GROMACS .gro file of C-alpha atoms in nm:
model
  505
    1MET     CA    1   0.000   0.000   0.000
    2LYS     CA    2   0.288   0.233   0.080
    3LYS     CA    3   0.434   0.173  -0.266
    4ILE     CA    4   0.101   0.252  -0.432
    5LEU     CA    5   0.065   0.577  -0.239
    6SER     CA    6   0.419   0.682  -0.327
    7PHE     CA    7   0.355   0.607  -0.693
    8LEU     CA    8   0.037   0.814  -0.688
    9LEU     CA    9   0.202   1.107  -0.517
   10ILE     CA   10   0.470   1.112  -0.784
   11ALA     CA   11   0.196   1.115  -1.048
   12LEU     CA   12  -0.001   1.385  -0.874
   13ALA     CA   13   0.301   1.607  -0.826
   14GLY     CA   14   0.320   1.653  -1.201
   15THR     CA   15  -0.050   1.702  -1.255
   16ALA     CA   16  -0.187   2.037  -1.366
   17PHE     CA   17  -0.436   2.172  -1.616
   18THR     CA   18  -0.170   2.243  -1.874
   19ALA     CA   19  -0.084   2.107  -2.214
   20CYS     CA   20   0.159   1.849  -2.074
   21ASP     CA   21   0.185   1.651  -1.752
   22SER     CA   22   0.541   1.610  -1.631
   23PHE     CA   23   0.468   1.267  -1.494
   24LEU     CA   24   0.421   1.134  -1.847
   25ASP     CA   25   0.778   1.013  -1.802
   26THR     CA   26   0.625   0.721  -1.613
   27ASN     CA   27   0.431   0.608  -1.922
   28VAL     CA   28   0.475   0.253  -2.038
   29ASN     CA   29   0.702   0.179  -2.333
   30PRO     CA   30   0.552  -0.138  -2.485
   31ASN     CA   31   0.891  -0.229  -2.633
   32ALA     CA   32   1.075  -0.206  -2.300
   33PRO     CA   33   0.827  -0.337  -2.042
   34VAL     CA   34   0.898  -0.274  -1.677
   35ASP     CA   35   0.799  -0.532  -1.419
   36VAL     CA   36   0.557  -0.310  -1.227
   37PRO     CA   37   0.255  -0.475  -1.061
   38VAL     CA   38  -0.079  -0.390  -1.219
   39GLU     CA   39  -0.202  -0.250  -0.888
   40GLN     CA   40   0.057   0.025  -0.928
   41LYS     CA   41  -0.013   0.082  -1.298
   42LEU     CA   42  -0.390   0.112  -1.265
   43PRO     CA   43  -0.419   0.422  -1.045
   44ASN     CA   44  -0.172   0.614  -1.260
   45ALA     CA   45  -0.372   0.536  -1.575
   46LEU     CA   46  -0.703   0.631  -1.414
   47VAL     CA   47  -0.559   0.962  -1.293
   48LYS     CA   48  -0.435   1.037  -1.646
   49THR     CA   49  -0.783   0.967  -1.783
   50VAL     CA   50  -0.962   1.199  -1.544
   51ASN     CA   51  -0.698   1.472  -1.580
   52LEU     CA   52  -0.756   1.474  -1.956
   53GLU     CA   53  -1.135   1.478  -1.910
   54THR     CA   54  -1.151   1.751  -1.645
   55GLY     CA   55  -0.862   1.950  -1.789
   56ALA     CA   56  -0.811   2.004  -2.163
   57LEU     CA   57  -1.138   1.842  -2.272
   58ASN     CA   58  -1.346   2.022  -2.011
   59GLN     CA   59  -1.194   2.355  -2.115
   60LEU     CA   60  -1.255   2.287  -2.483
   61GLY     CA   61  -1.619   2.200  -2.426
   62ALA     CA   62  -1.680   2.474  -2.170
   63VAL     CA   63  -1.594   2.752  -2.416
   64TRP     CA   64  -1.764   2.602  -2.721
   65VAL     CA   65  -2.086   2.509  -2.542
   66GLY     CA   66  -2.133   2.848  -2.376
   67TYR     CA   67  -2.018   2.797  -2.016
   68TRP     CA   68  -1.691   2.992  -1.989
   69ALA     CA   69  -1.591   3.348  -2.067
   70LYS     CA   70  -1.322   3.580  -1.925
   71ALA     CA   71  -1.316   3.896  -1.718
   72THR     CA   72  -1.175   4.157  -1.951
   73ASP     CA   73  -0.904   4.267  -1.707
   74GLY     CA   74  -0.813   3.919  -1.588
   75PRO     CA   75  -0.442   3.858  -1.518
   76VAL     CA   76  -0.420   3.583  -1.781
   77ASN     CA   77  -0.678   3.732  -2.015
   78THR     CA   78  -0.465   3.708  -2.324
   79SER     CA   79  -0.377   3.341  -2.280
   80LEU     CA   80  -0.656   3.157  -2.098
   81PHE     CA   81  -0.843   2.947  -2.358
   82ARG     CA   82  -0.740   3.196  -2.630
   83LEU     CA   83  -0.756   2.936  -2.907
   84GLU     CA   84  -1.097   2.807  -2.803
   85GLU     CA   85  -1.238   3.160  -2.778
   86THR     CA   86  -1.119   3.253  -3.128
   87TYR     CA   87  -1.215   2.915  -3.277
   88GLY     CA   88  -0.849   2.861  -3.359
   89VAL     CA   89  -0.886   2.493  -3.442
   90GLU     CA   90  -0.600   2.482  -3.690
   91ALA     CA   91  -0.363   2.640  -3.437
   92MET     CA   92  -0.463   2.371  -3.188
   93SER     CA   93  -0.308   2.113  -3.417
   94PHE     CA   94   0.041   2.254  -3.365
   95ASP     CA   95   0.254   2.130  -3.078
   96ARG     CA   96   0.358   2.477  -2.967
   97ASP     CA   97   0.012   2.633  -2.941
   98GLY     CA   98  -0.225   2.343  -2.910
   99ARG     CA   99  -0.355   2.089  -2.666
  100PRO     CA  100  -0.197   1.743  -2.695
  101ILE     CA  101  -0.531   1.565  -2.656
  102TRP     CA  102  -0.434   1.322  -2.934
  103GLU     CA  103  -0.095   1.238  -2.786
  104ASP     CA  104  -0.218   1.214  -2.426
  105SER     CA  105  -0.507   0.989  -2.531
  106TYR     CA  106  -0.287   0.742  -2.714
  107THR     CA  107  -0.023   0.748  -2.441
  108THR     CA  108  -0.290   0.660  -2.185
  109LEU     CA  109  -0.429   0.392  -2.415
  110VAL     CA  110  -0.083   0.232  -2.422
  111ASN     CA  111  -0.089   0.230  -2.041
  112TYR     CA  112  -0.423   0.048  -2.036
  113LYS     CA  113  -0.308  -0.198  -2.301
  114ASP     CA  114  -0.004  -0.276  -2.089
  115ILE     CA  115  -0.229  -0.336  -1.787
  116GLU     CA  116  -0.447  -0.565  -1.998
  117ASN     CA  117  -0.148  -0.767  -2.121
  118SER     CA  118   0.016  -0.794  -1.779
  119ALA     CA  119  -0.307  -0.895  -1.606
  120ALA     CA  120  -0.397  -1.146  -1.878
  121ALA     CA  121  -0.060  -1.315  -1.831
  122THR     CA  122  -0.137  -1.374  -1.462
  123GLY     CA  123  -0.506  -1.452  -1.506
  124ASP     CA  124  -0.622  -1.142  -1.316
  125LEU     CA  125  -0.936  -1.087  -1.521
  126ALA     CA  126  -1.077  -0.800  -1.316
  127TYR     CA  127  -0.781  -0.586  -1.420
  128VAL     CA  128  -0.810  -0.709  -1.779
  129GLY     CA  129  -1.175  -0.605  -1.783
  130ILE     CA  130  -1.114  -0.259  -1.639
  131ALA     CA  131  -0.832  -0.199  -1.888
  132LYS     CA  132  -1.057  -0.295  -2.181
  133ILE     CA  133  -1.340  -0.073  -2.059
  134MET     CA  134  -1.108   0.225  -2.032
  135GLN     CA  135  -0.959   0.159  -2.375
  136GLY     CA  136  -1.312   0.170  -2.512
  137TRP     CA  137  -1.366   0.503  -2.335
  138HIS     CA  138  -1.057   0.664  -2.492
  139PHE     CA  139  -1.105   0.528  -2.843
  140MET     CA  140  -1.460   0.666  -2.853
  141ARG     CA  141  -1.342   0.999  -2.719
  142LEU     CA  142  -1.087   1.017  -3.002
  143VAL     CA  143  -1.361   0.952  -3.257
  144ASP     CA  144  -1.577   1.221  -3.093
  145LEU     CA  145  -1.302   1.472  -3.168
  146TYR     CA  146  -1.129   1.345  -3.483
  147ASN     CA  147  -1.364   1.089  -3.648
  148ASN     CA  148  -1.133   0.841  -3.826
  149VAL     CA  149  -0.845   0.728  -3.605
  150PRO     CA  150  -0.602   0.434  -3.569
  151PHE     CA  151  -0.763   0.147  -3.381
  152SER     CA  152  -0.674  -0.213  -3.473
  153ASP     CA  153  -0.316  -0.115  -3.566
  154ALA     CA  154  -0.272   0.121  -3.273
  155LEU     CA  155  -0.083   0.067  -2.944
  156GLN     CA  156   0.197  -0.139  -3.100
  157GLY     CA  157   0.486   0.097  -3.032
  158SER     CA  158   0.781   0.069  -3.269
  159THR     CA  159   0.633  -0.251  -3.413
  160ASN     CA  160   0.399  -0.030  -3.616
  161VAL     CA  161   0.471   0.343  -3.611
  162THR     CA  162   0.233   0.418  -3.900
  163PRO     CA  163  -0.095   0.253  -3.794
  164LYS     CA  164  -0.376   0.264  -4.047
  165TYR     CA  165  -0.679   0.482  -3.982
  166GLU     CA  166  -1.021   0.324  -3.954
  167ASP     CA  167  -1.365   0.471  -4.011
  168GLY     CA  168  -1.505   0.642  -3.701
  169GLN     CA  169  -1.815   0.425  -3.700
  170GLN     CA  170  -1.601   0.111  -3.718
  171VAL     CA  171  -1.386   0.234  -3.429
  172TYR     CA  172  -1.698   0.305  -3.224
  173GLU     CA  173  -1.821  -0.048  -3.280
  174GLY     CA  174  -1.480  -0.187  -3.191
  175ALA     CA  175  -1.469   0.024  -2.875
  176ILE     CA  176  -1.814  -0.095  -2.768
  177ASN     CA  177  -1.700  -0.453  -2.828
  178LEU     CA  178  -1.397  -0.386  -2.608
  179ILE     CA  179  -1.624  -0.265  -2.330
  180THR     CA  180  -1.851  -0.567  -2.369
  181ALA     CA  181  -1.548  -0.796  -2.347
  182GLY     CA  182  -1.432  -0.605  -2.040
  183ILE     CA  183  -1.764  -0.670  -1.869
  184GLN     CA  184  -1.733  -1.039  -1.947
  185ASP     CA  185  -1.379  -1.047  -1.806
  186ILE     CA  186  -1.487  -0.878  -1.483
  187LYS     CA  187  -1.776  -1.121  -1.438
  188ALA     CA  188  -1.545  -1.416  -1.509
  189ALA     CA  189  -1.290  -1.313  -1.245
  190THR     CA  190  -1.251  -1.591  -0.990
  191ALA     CA  191  -1.228  -1.561  -0.615
  192LEU     CA  192  -0.862  -1.661  -0.634
  193SER     CA  193  -0.758  -1.400  -0.888
  194LYS     CA  194  -0.619  -1.059  -0.796
  195LYS     CA  195  -0.878  -0.783  -0.771
  196PRO     CA  196  -0.831  -0.409  -0.727
  197VAL     CA  197  -0.905  -0.249  -0.392
  198THR     CA  198  -0.746   0.083  -0.295
  199ASP     CA  199  -0.560   0.096  -0.627
  200ASP     CA  200  -0.899   0.135  -0.792
  201VAL     CA  201  -0.925   0.508  -0.735
  202ILE     CA  202  -1.278   0.518  -0.877
  203PHE     CA  203  -1.487   0.239  -0.724
  204LYS     CA  204  -1.246   0.096  -0.462
  205GLY     CA  205  -1.277  -0.253  -0.605
  206ASN     CA  206  -1.656  -0.261  -0.640
  207LEU     CA  207  -1.677  -0.465  -0.960
  208THR     CA  208  -2.056  -0.435  -0.977
  209LEU     CA  209  -2.017  -0.060  -1.015
  210TRP     CA  210  -1.753  -0.114  -1.284
  211VAL     CA  211  -2.003  -0.314  -1.485
  212LYS     CA  212  -2.273  -0.048  -1.439
  213PHE     CA  213  -2.019   0.216  -1.542
  214ALA     CA  214  -1.935   0.013  -1.853
  215ASN     CA  215  -2.303  -0.020  -1.946
  216THR     CA  216  -2.347   0.355  -1.896
  217ILE     CA  217  -2.058   0.430  -2.133
  218LYS     CA  218  -2.220   0.200  -2.389
  219LEU     CA  219  -2.555   0.376  -2.350
  220ARG     CA  220  -2.383   0.711  -2.404
  221ALA     CA  221  -2.221   0.571  -2.719
  222LEU     CA  222  -2.556   0.446  -2.852
  223LEU     CA  223  -2.725   0.779  -2.787
  224ARG     CA  224  -2.438   0.948  -2.968
  225GLN     CA  225  -2.552   0.757  -3.276
  226SER     CA  226  -2.922   0.834  -3.230
  227GLU     CA  227  -2.933   1.071  -3.530
  228ALA     CA  228  -2.711   0.862  -3.756
  229GLY     CA  229  -2.961   0.606  -3.892
  230ARG     CA  230  -2.825   0.325  -3.676
  231GLU     CA  231  -3.151   0.186  -3.537
  232GLY     CA  232  -3.074  -0.181  -3.603
  233TYR     CA  233  -2.731  -0.166  -3.448
  234ILE     CA  234  -2.859   0.034  -3.148
  235ASN     CA  235  -3.139  -0.214  -3.082
  236SER     CA  236  -2.902  -0.511  -3.093
  237GLU     CA  237  -2.662  -0.346  -2.849
  238LEU     CA  238  -2.946  -0.246  -2.616
  239ALA     CA  239  -3.054  -0.609  -2.614
  240ARG     CA  240  -2.701  -0.712  -2.509
  241ILE     CA  241  -2.707  -0.461  -2.223
  242LYS     CA  242  -3.047  -0.583  -2.110
  243GLN     CA  243  -2.934  -0.945  -2.130
  244GLU     CA  244  -2.626  -0.869  -1.919
  245GLY     CA  245  -2.864  -0.736  -1.654
  246SER     CA  246  -2.657  -0.509  -1.428
  247GLY     CA  247  -2.812  -0.184  -1.550
  248PHE     CA  248  -2.656   0.160  -1.533
  249LEU     CA  249  -2.512   0.395  -1.274
  250GLY     CA  250  -2.796   0.531  -1.063
  251ALA     CA  251  -2.848   0.779  -0.782
  252GLY     CA  252  -2.541   0.804  -0.561
  253GLU     CA  253  -2.327   0.602  -0.801
  254SER     CA  254  -2.098   0.856  -0.966
  255ALA     CA  255  -1.762   0.755  -1.111
  256MET     CA  256  -1.532   0.985  -0.913
  257VAL     CA  257  -1.152   0.972  -0.908
  258ASN     CA  258  -0.961   1.047  -0.589
  259PRO     CA  259  -0.605   0.915  -0.573
  260GLY     CA  260  -0.545   1.088  -0.240
  261TYR     CA  261  -0.550   1.460  -0.313
  262GLN     CA  262  -0.367   1.666  -0.051
  263ILE     CA  263  -0.328   2.034   0.034
  264THR     CA  264   0.024   2.029  -0.101
  265ALA     CA  265   0.182   2.182  -0.410
  266GLY     CA  266   0.089   1.975  -0.716
  267MET     CA  267  -0.130   1.737  -0.517
  268GLN     CA  268  -0.456   1.928  -0.481
  269ASN     CA  269  -0.763   1.851  -0.687
  270PRO     CA  270  -0.658   1.991  -1.027
  271PHE     CA  271  -0.972   2.198  -1.089
  272TRP     CA  272  -0.943   2.358  -0.745
  273ASP     CA  273  -0.572   2.416  -0.799
  274ALA     CA  274  -0.625   2.583  -1.137
  275TYR     CA  275  -0.944   2.781  -1.079
  276TYR     CA  276  -0.954   2.862  -0.709
  277ARG     CA  277  -0.665   2.858  -0.461
  278ASN     CA  278  -0.312   2.726  -0.443
  279GLN     CA  279  -0.178   2.522  -0.154
  280ALA     CA  280  -0.101   2.842   0.038
  281GLY     CA  281  -0.462   2.957   0.005
  282ALA     CA  282  -0.398   3.237  -0.246
  283LEU     CA  283  -0.645   3.291  -0.529
  284THR     CA  284  -0.515   3.173  -0.864
  285THR     CA  285  -0.497   3.371  -1.187
  286GLY     CA  286  -0.746   3.125  -1.334
  287TYR     CA  287  -0.996   3.214  -1.064
  288ASN     CA  288  -0.951   3.585  -1.122
  289THR     CA  289  -1.006   3.548  -1.495
  290LEU     CA  290  -1.270   3.275  -1.537
  291ARG     CA  291  -1.632   3.395  -1.555
  292PRO     CA  292  -1.963   3.243  -1.668
  293THR     CA  293  -2.101   3.355  -2.000
  294ALA     CA  294  -2.385   3.605  -1.991
  295TYR     CA  295  -2.594   3.348  -2.179
  296LEU     CA  296  -2.540   3.081  -1.912
  297VAL     CA  297  -2.634   3.317  -1.630
  298GLN     CA  298  -2.946   3.419  -1.822
  299GLN     CA  299  -3.054   3.056  -1.859
  300TYR     CA  300  -3.019   2.991  -1.485
  301LYS     CA  301  -3.208   3.312  -1.406
  302GLU     CA  302  -3.495   3.238  -1.644
  303ARG     CA  303  -3.558   2.914  -1.456
  304ASN     CA  304  -3.508   3.061  -1.107
  305ASP     CA  305  -3.242   2.795  -1.078
  306PRO     CA  306  -3.117   2.744  -0.720
  307ARG     CA  307  -2.784   2.619  -0.852
  308LEU     CA  308  -2.686   2.969  -0.967
  309PRO     CA  309  -2.600   3.104  -0.617
  310LYS     CA  310  -2.414   2.781  -0.540
  311LEU     CA  311  -2.195   2.823  -0.848
  312TYR     CA  312  -2.109   3.195  -0.857
  313ARG     CA  313  -2.057   3.498  -0.638
  314SER     CA  314  -2.307   3.779  -0.662
  315VAL     CA  315  -2.203   4.133  -0.757
  316ALA     CA  316  -2.408   4.409  -0.590
  317GLY     CA  317  -2.687   4.159  -0.533
  318ASP     CA  318  -2.693   4.024  -0.889
  319TYR     CA  319  -2.520   3.758  -1.098
  320VAL     CA  320  -2.333   3.898  -1.396
  321GLY     CA  321  -2.177   3.699  -1.677
  322VAL     CA  322  -1.960   3.799  -1.972
  323PRO     CA  323  -2.042   3.771  -2.343
  324LEU     CA  324  -1.800   3.518  -2.488
  325GLY     CA  325  -1.508   3.704  -2.643
  326ALA     CA  326  -1.599   4.043  -2.493
  327THR     CA  327  -1.325   4.305  -2.448
  328SER     CA  328  -1.531   4.592  -2.305
  329ALA     CA  329  -1.443   4.750  -1.969
  330ASP     CA  330  -1.800   4.669  -1.864
  331TYR     CA  331  -1.687   4.313  -1.785
  332THR     CA  332  -1.395   4.353  -1.548
  333MET     CA  333  -1.327   4.125  -1.251
  334ALA     CA  334  -1.497   4.364  -1.012
  335LYS     CA  335  -1.814   4.387  -1.221
  336THR     CA  336  -1.870   4.018  -1.295
  337SER     CA  337  -1.940   3.698  -1.102
  338ALA     CA  338  -1.651   3.473  -1.011
  339LEU     CA  339  -1.684   3.112  -0.900
  340LEU     CA  340  -1.809   3.057  -0.548
  341GLY     CA  341  -1.577   2.870  -0.314
  342PRO     CA  342  -1.590   2.772   0.053
  343ASN     CA  343  -1.408   3.090   0.163
  344GLU     CA  344  -1.690   3.295   0.012
  345ASN     CA  345  -1.961   3.054   0.129
  346GLY     CA  346  -1.927   3.057   0.506
  347ASN     CA  347  -1.659   2.786   0.490
  348GLN     CA  348  -1.915   2.546   0.342
  349PRO     CA  349  -1.872   2.348   0.018
  350ALA     CA  350  -2.005   2.527  -0.289
  351GLY     CA  351  -2.135   2.393  -0.619
  352LEU     CA  352  -1.813   2.328  -0.810
  353LEU     CA  353  -1.557   2.415  -0.545
  354LYS     CA  354  -1.591   2.202  -0.234
  355SER     CA  355  -1.240   2.136  -0.104
  356ALA     CA  356  -0.884   2.097  -0.225
  357GLN     CA  357  -0.928   1.723  -0.170
  358GLN     CA  358  -1.258   1.678  -0.353
  359PRO     CA  359  -1.272   1.394  -0.606
  360SER     CA  360  -1.263   1.462  -0.979
  361VAL     CA  361  -1.577   1.364  -1.169
  362LEU     CA  362  -1.530   1.116  -1.452
  363LEU     CA  363  -1.898   1.031  -1.509
  364SER     CA  364  -2.160   1.163  -1.268
  365SER     CA  365  -2.478   0.995  -1.149
  366PHE     CA  366  -2.678   1.282  -1.295
  367GLU     CA  367  -2.522   1.244  -1.638
  368SER     CA  368  -2.606   0.873  -1.625
  369LEU     CA  369  -2.967   0.949  -1.529
  370PHE     CA  370  -3.004   1.209  -1.803
  371LEU     CA  371  -2.872   0.951  -2.052
  372GLN     CA  372  -3.129   0.702  -1.928
  373ALA     CA  373  -3.404   0.965  -1.944
  374GLU     CA  374  -3.326   1.039  -2.309
  375ALA     CA  375  -3.307   0.669  -2.389
  376ALA     CA  376  -3.646   0.620  -2.224
  377GLU     CA  377  -3.798   0.912  -2.415
  378ARG     CA  378  -3.674   0.748  -2.735
  379GLY     CA  379  -3.847   0.425  -2.633
  380TRP     CA  380  -3.528   0.236  -2.552
  381LEU     CA  381  -3.599   0.220  -2.177
  382THR     CA  382  -3.895   0.309  -1.956
  383GLY     CA  383  -3.967   0.585  -1.702
  384ALA     CA  384  -3.841   0.897  -1.882
  385GLN     CA  385  -4.004   1.149  -1.647
  386MET     CA  386  -3.890   0.972  -1.331
  387LEU     CA  387  -3.533   0.946  -1.462
  388TYR     CA  388  -3.533   1.311  -1.568
  389GLU     CA  389  -3.651   1.429  -1.227
  390GLU     CA  390  -3.406   1.202  -1.045
  391ALA     CA  391  -3.124   1.344  -1.259
  392ILE     CA  392  -3.209   1.699  -1.152
  393LYS     CA  393  -3.228   1.588  -0.789
  394GLU     CA  394  -2.883   1.430  -0.819
  395SER     CA  395  -2.746   1.750  -0.972
  396PHE     CA  396  -2.896   1.946  -0.682
  397ARG     CA  397  -2.727   1.713  -0.434
  398TYR     CA  398  -2.391   1.760  -0.600
  399MET     CA  399  -2.438   2.137  -0.616
  400GLN     CA  400  -2.529   2.158  -0.245
  401VAL     CA  401  -2.888   2.266  -0.320
  402PRO     CA  402  -3.136   2.156  -0.049
  403ALA     CA  403  -3.366   1.877  -0.168
  404THR     CA  404  -3.668   2.080  -0.057
  405GLU     CA  405  -3.609   2.323  -0.344
  406PHE     CA  406  -3.679   2.065  -0.612
  407THR     CA  407  -4.061   2.077  -0.596
  408ALA     CA  408  -4.093   2.448  -0.667
  409TYR     CA  409  -3.821   2.433  -0.932
  410ASN     CA  410  -3.981   2.140  -1.110
  411ALA     CA  411  -4.325   2.301  -1.108
  412GLN     CA  412  -4.213   2.572  -1.351
  413PRO     CA  413  -4.331   2.529  -1.713
  414SER     CA  414  -3.972   2.592  -1.827
  415VAL     CA  415  -3.853   2.291  -1.624
  416ASN     CA  416  -4.143   2.047  -1.590
  417PHE     CA  417  -4.106   1.740  -1.809
  418ALA     CA  418  -4.476   1.677  -1.868
  419LEU     CA  419  -4.524   2.035  -1.988
  420ALA     CA  420  -4.233   2.030  -2.233
  421PRO     CA  421  -4.331   2.070  -2.600
  422ASP     CA  422  -4.011   1.884  -2.697
  423LYS     CA  423  -3.910   1.641  -2.426
  424ILE     CA  424  -3.568   1.548  -2.563
  425GLU     CA  425  -3.485   1.916  -2.590
  426ARG     CA  426  -3.599   1.959  -2.228
  427ILE     CA  427  -3.371   1.676  -2.115
  428ILE     CA  428  -3.074   1.827  -2.297
  429GLU     CA  429  -3.145   2.174  -2.149
  430GLN     CA  430  -3.130   2.039  -1.797
  431LYS     CA  431  -2.833   1.815  -1.874
  432TRP     CA  432  -2.649   2.121  -2.007
  433LEU     CA  433  -2.724   2.316  -1.688
  434ALA     CA  434  -2.606   2.020  -1.475
  435LEU     CA  435  -2.282   1.944  -1.662
  436ASN     CA  436  -2.155   2.303  -1.643
  437SER     CA  437  -1.776   2.290  -1.591
  438ILE     CA  438  -1.800   1.926  -1.477
  439SER     CA  439  -1.814   1.739  -1.806
  440SER     CA  440  -1.836   2.022  -2.056
  441ILE     CA  441  -1.715   1.809  -2.345
  442GLU     CA  442  -2.026   1.594  -2.311
  443ALA     CA  443  -2.250   1.899  -2.335
  444TRP     CA  444  -2.069   2.001  -2.656
  445ASN     CA  445  -2.115   1.649  -2.792
  446ASP     CA  446  -2.490   1.671  -2.725
  447PHE     CA  447  -2.523   2.008  -2.898
  448ARG     CA  448  -2.334   1.881  -3.202
  449ARG     CA  449  -2.530   1.556  -3.218
  450LEU     CA  450  -2.867   1.732  -3.207
  451ASN     CA  451  -2.756   2.031  -3.417
  452TYR     CA  452  -2.819   2.280  -3.137
  453LEU     CA  453  -2.490   2.471  -3.173
  454SER     CA  454  -2.647   2.773  -3.342
  455ARG     CA  455  -2.863   2.826  -3.033
  456LEU     CA  456  -2.552   2.915  -2.834
  457PRO     CA  457  -2.394   3.260  -2.838
  458GLN     CA  458  -2.120   3.296  -3.095
  459SER     CA  459  -1.787   3.424  -2.971
  460LEU     CA  460  -1.729   3.792  -3.036
  461GLN     CA  461  -1.379   3.682  -3.137
  462SER     CA  462  -1.513   3.455  -3.412
  463PRO     CA  463  -1.344   3.516  -3.750
  464SER     CA  464  -1.683   3.482  -3.922
  465ALA     CA  465  -2.022   3.648  -3.875
  466ASP     CA  466  -2.196   3.333  -4.001
  467LEU     CA  467  -2.395   3.210  -3.700
  468ASP     CA  468  -2.340   2.850  -3.808
  469PHE     CA  469  -1.963   2.902  -3.802
  470ARG     CA  470  -1.881   2.678  -3.504
  471PRO     CA  471  -1.613   2.413  -3.456
  472ARG     CA  472  -1.756   2.068  -3.517
  473ARG     CA  473  -1.437   1.863  -3.482
  474LEU     CA  474  -1.063   1.895  -3.438
  475THR     CA  475  -0.797   1.858  -3.707
  476TYR     CA  476  -0.517   1.603  -3.674
  477ARG     CA  477  -0.218   1.706  -3.469
  478GLN     CA  478   0.102   1.804  -3.648
  479SER     CA  479   0.289   1.539  -3.449
  480GLU     CA  480   0.071   1.284  -3.626
  481VAL     CA  481   0.106   1.455  -3.963
  482TYR     CA  482   0.485   1.435  -3.932
  483THR     CA  483   0.503   1.071  -3.822
  484ASN     CA  484   0.209   0.915  -4.008
  485SER     CA  485   0.167   1.146  -4.305
  486ASP     CA  486   0.043   0.891  -4.559
  487GLU     CA  487  -0.243   0.779  -4.337
  488VAL     CA  488  -0.338   1.136  -4.248
  489ALA     CA  489  -0.338   1.229  -4.618
  490LYS     CA  490  -0.584   0.947  -4.688
  491GLN     CA  491  -0.839   1.124  -4.467
  492GLY     CA  492  -0.867   1.405  -4.723
  493ALA     CA  493  -0.917   1.776  -4.666
  494ILE     CA  494  -1.077   1.854  -4.332
  495ASP     CA  495  -1.270   2.171  -4.255
  496PRO     CA  496  -1.325   2.181  -3.877
  497PHE     CA  497  -1.632   2.403  -3.930
  498ARG     CA  498  -1.799   2.188  -4.196
  499SER     CA  499  -1.655   1.837  -4.166
  500ARG     CA  500  -1.833   1.624  -3.910
  501VAL     CA  501  -1.770   1.306  -3.714
  502PHE     CA  502  -1.979   1.014  -3.832
  503TRP     CA  503  -2.254   1.049  -3.569
  504ASN     CA  504  -2.307   1.424  -3.631
  505LYS     CA  505  -2.546   1.404  -3.926
   0.00000   0.00000   0.00000
């Protein structure tokens, strides 16, 4: 246990919401394997996954789906999410200016593949299953951003440095198959085989929750294809989930990662460390700059949403956001609402900022319930209204909103499910309000999938006045262009504002 903790602390010490994590030096080289027990490899890989999700991907989604703007006099105003705010997708593909989402994803995939291989060699099927599930997670995330990507030929190191690209739909199917196989491995694990306990920094060895988590990822993947004419495939995969029988993550069953965050430099919860206070208690430049968009604040206000005062600080008795891309002196730090933290909340946990040691959210119970609600509204499951209302209640719990406030909130025509003229739209509205700054990339995926992007405010820094001019995907990284140029060339010309991933019809 002491070795595991030491390993995690080394990993955490290099963790920050920046383009690169210094602890990537501990990544596995598949051509020079190190004899490290899987119980030491697993927590490092899981931390890398959640850091990517709550860091670069959360920032990308938060700007493009209308959550984040900047105070116009913020100390890092010129650099904080500059590329996202200006829709600088092409610049993101360059190593110097971009976000190495591609590289970090494949590096982490190699880690999980190594765990799978090591655990398979010793017959430790629980670890094999978890590794397969997480590979499925990352491969689908890559498709969400880039469409066609290496899959079958990937993760081979120097054995194959130019892996062929496969169609995004084919990769999605392969990733879902990986997750299904992972479930089967977990359920086949014997009492005598090694199983994760404290090294499982998500579910602490609860394999039932791992299976529910896996089914929830699969449901998310099927809903992603809901507009893509894939009814036959979706129905067959839903039947497999139903036959497996474990169901999905429910109330109180969030997938949260906590490797042992501490109030120490480099070891705090990364979101807290970037957007609130450092280990000495001083406010960060990210906190002083980050603000909600005016559009987001308006949406909370129109619904009399009790989450608003749990998320942000009031200014002269009001909540004030910033138009995305604004430069006017009307939106300075003093005139706009910053995030609310415990120091500003009577030393009580707030909506997003609870403590320096709070877990990082990988997949929340409320996201799972919103997924189930949409699936039920589409006729795939049952109980859409109940699931929708339970999802809001779970969001309220996470945001520190008293449960007693739900009844009045839900009675409003702008919230009530039964009164909604378009029930899927109503589900997505509430899901968007709940995922704010928690899993922003998922909100962006929803708005792309359902073609809702034009409903969001366009950045004032956009290079085009066309209201449909919004990023719909990323372009391949220059590191990939340099090392696998023939395969990249086969993908043809890509316009990040017009080209779409396969499920975004």
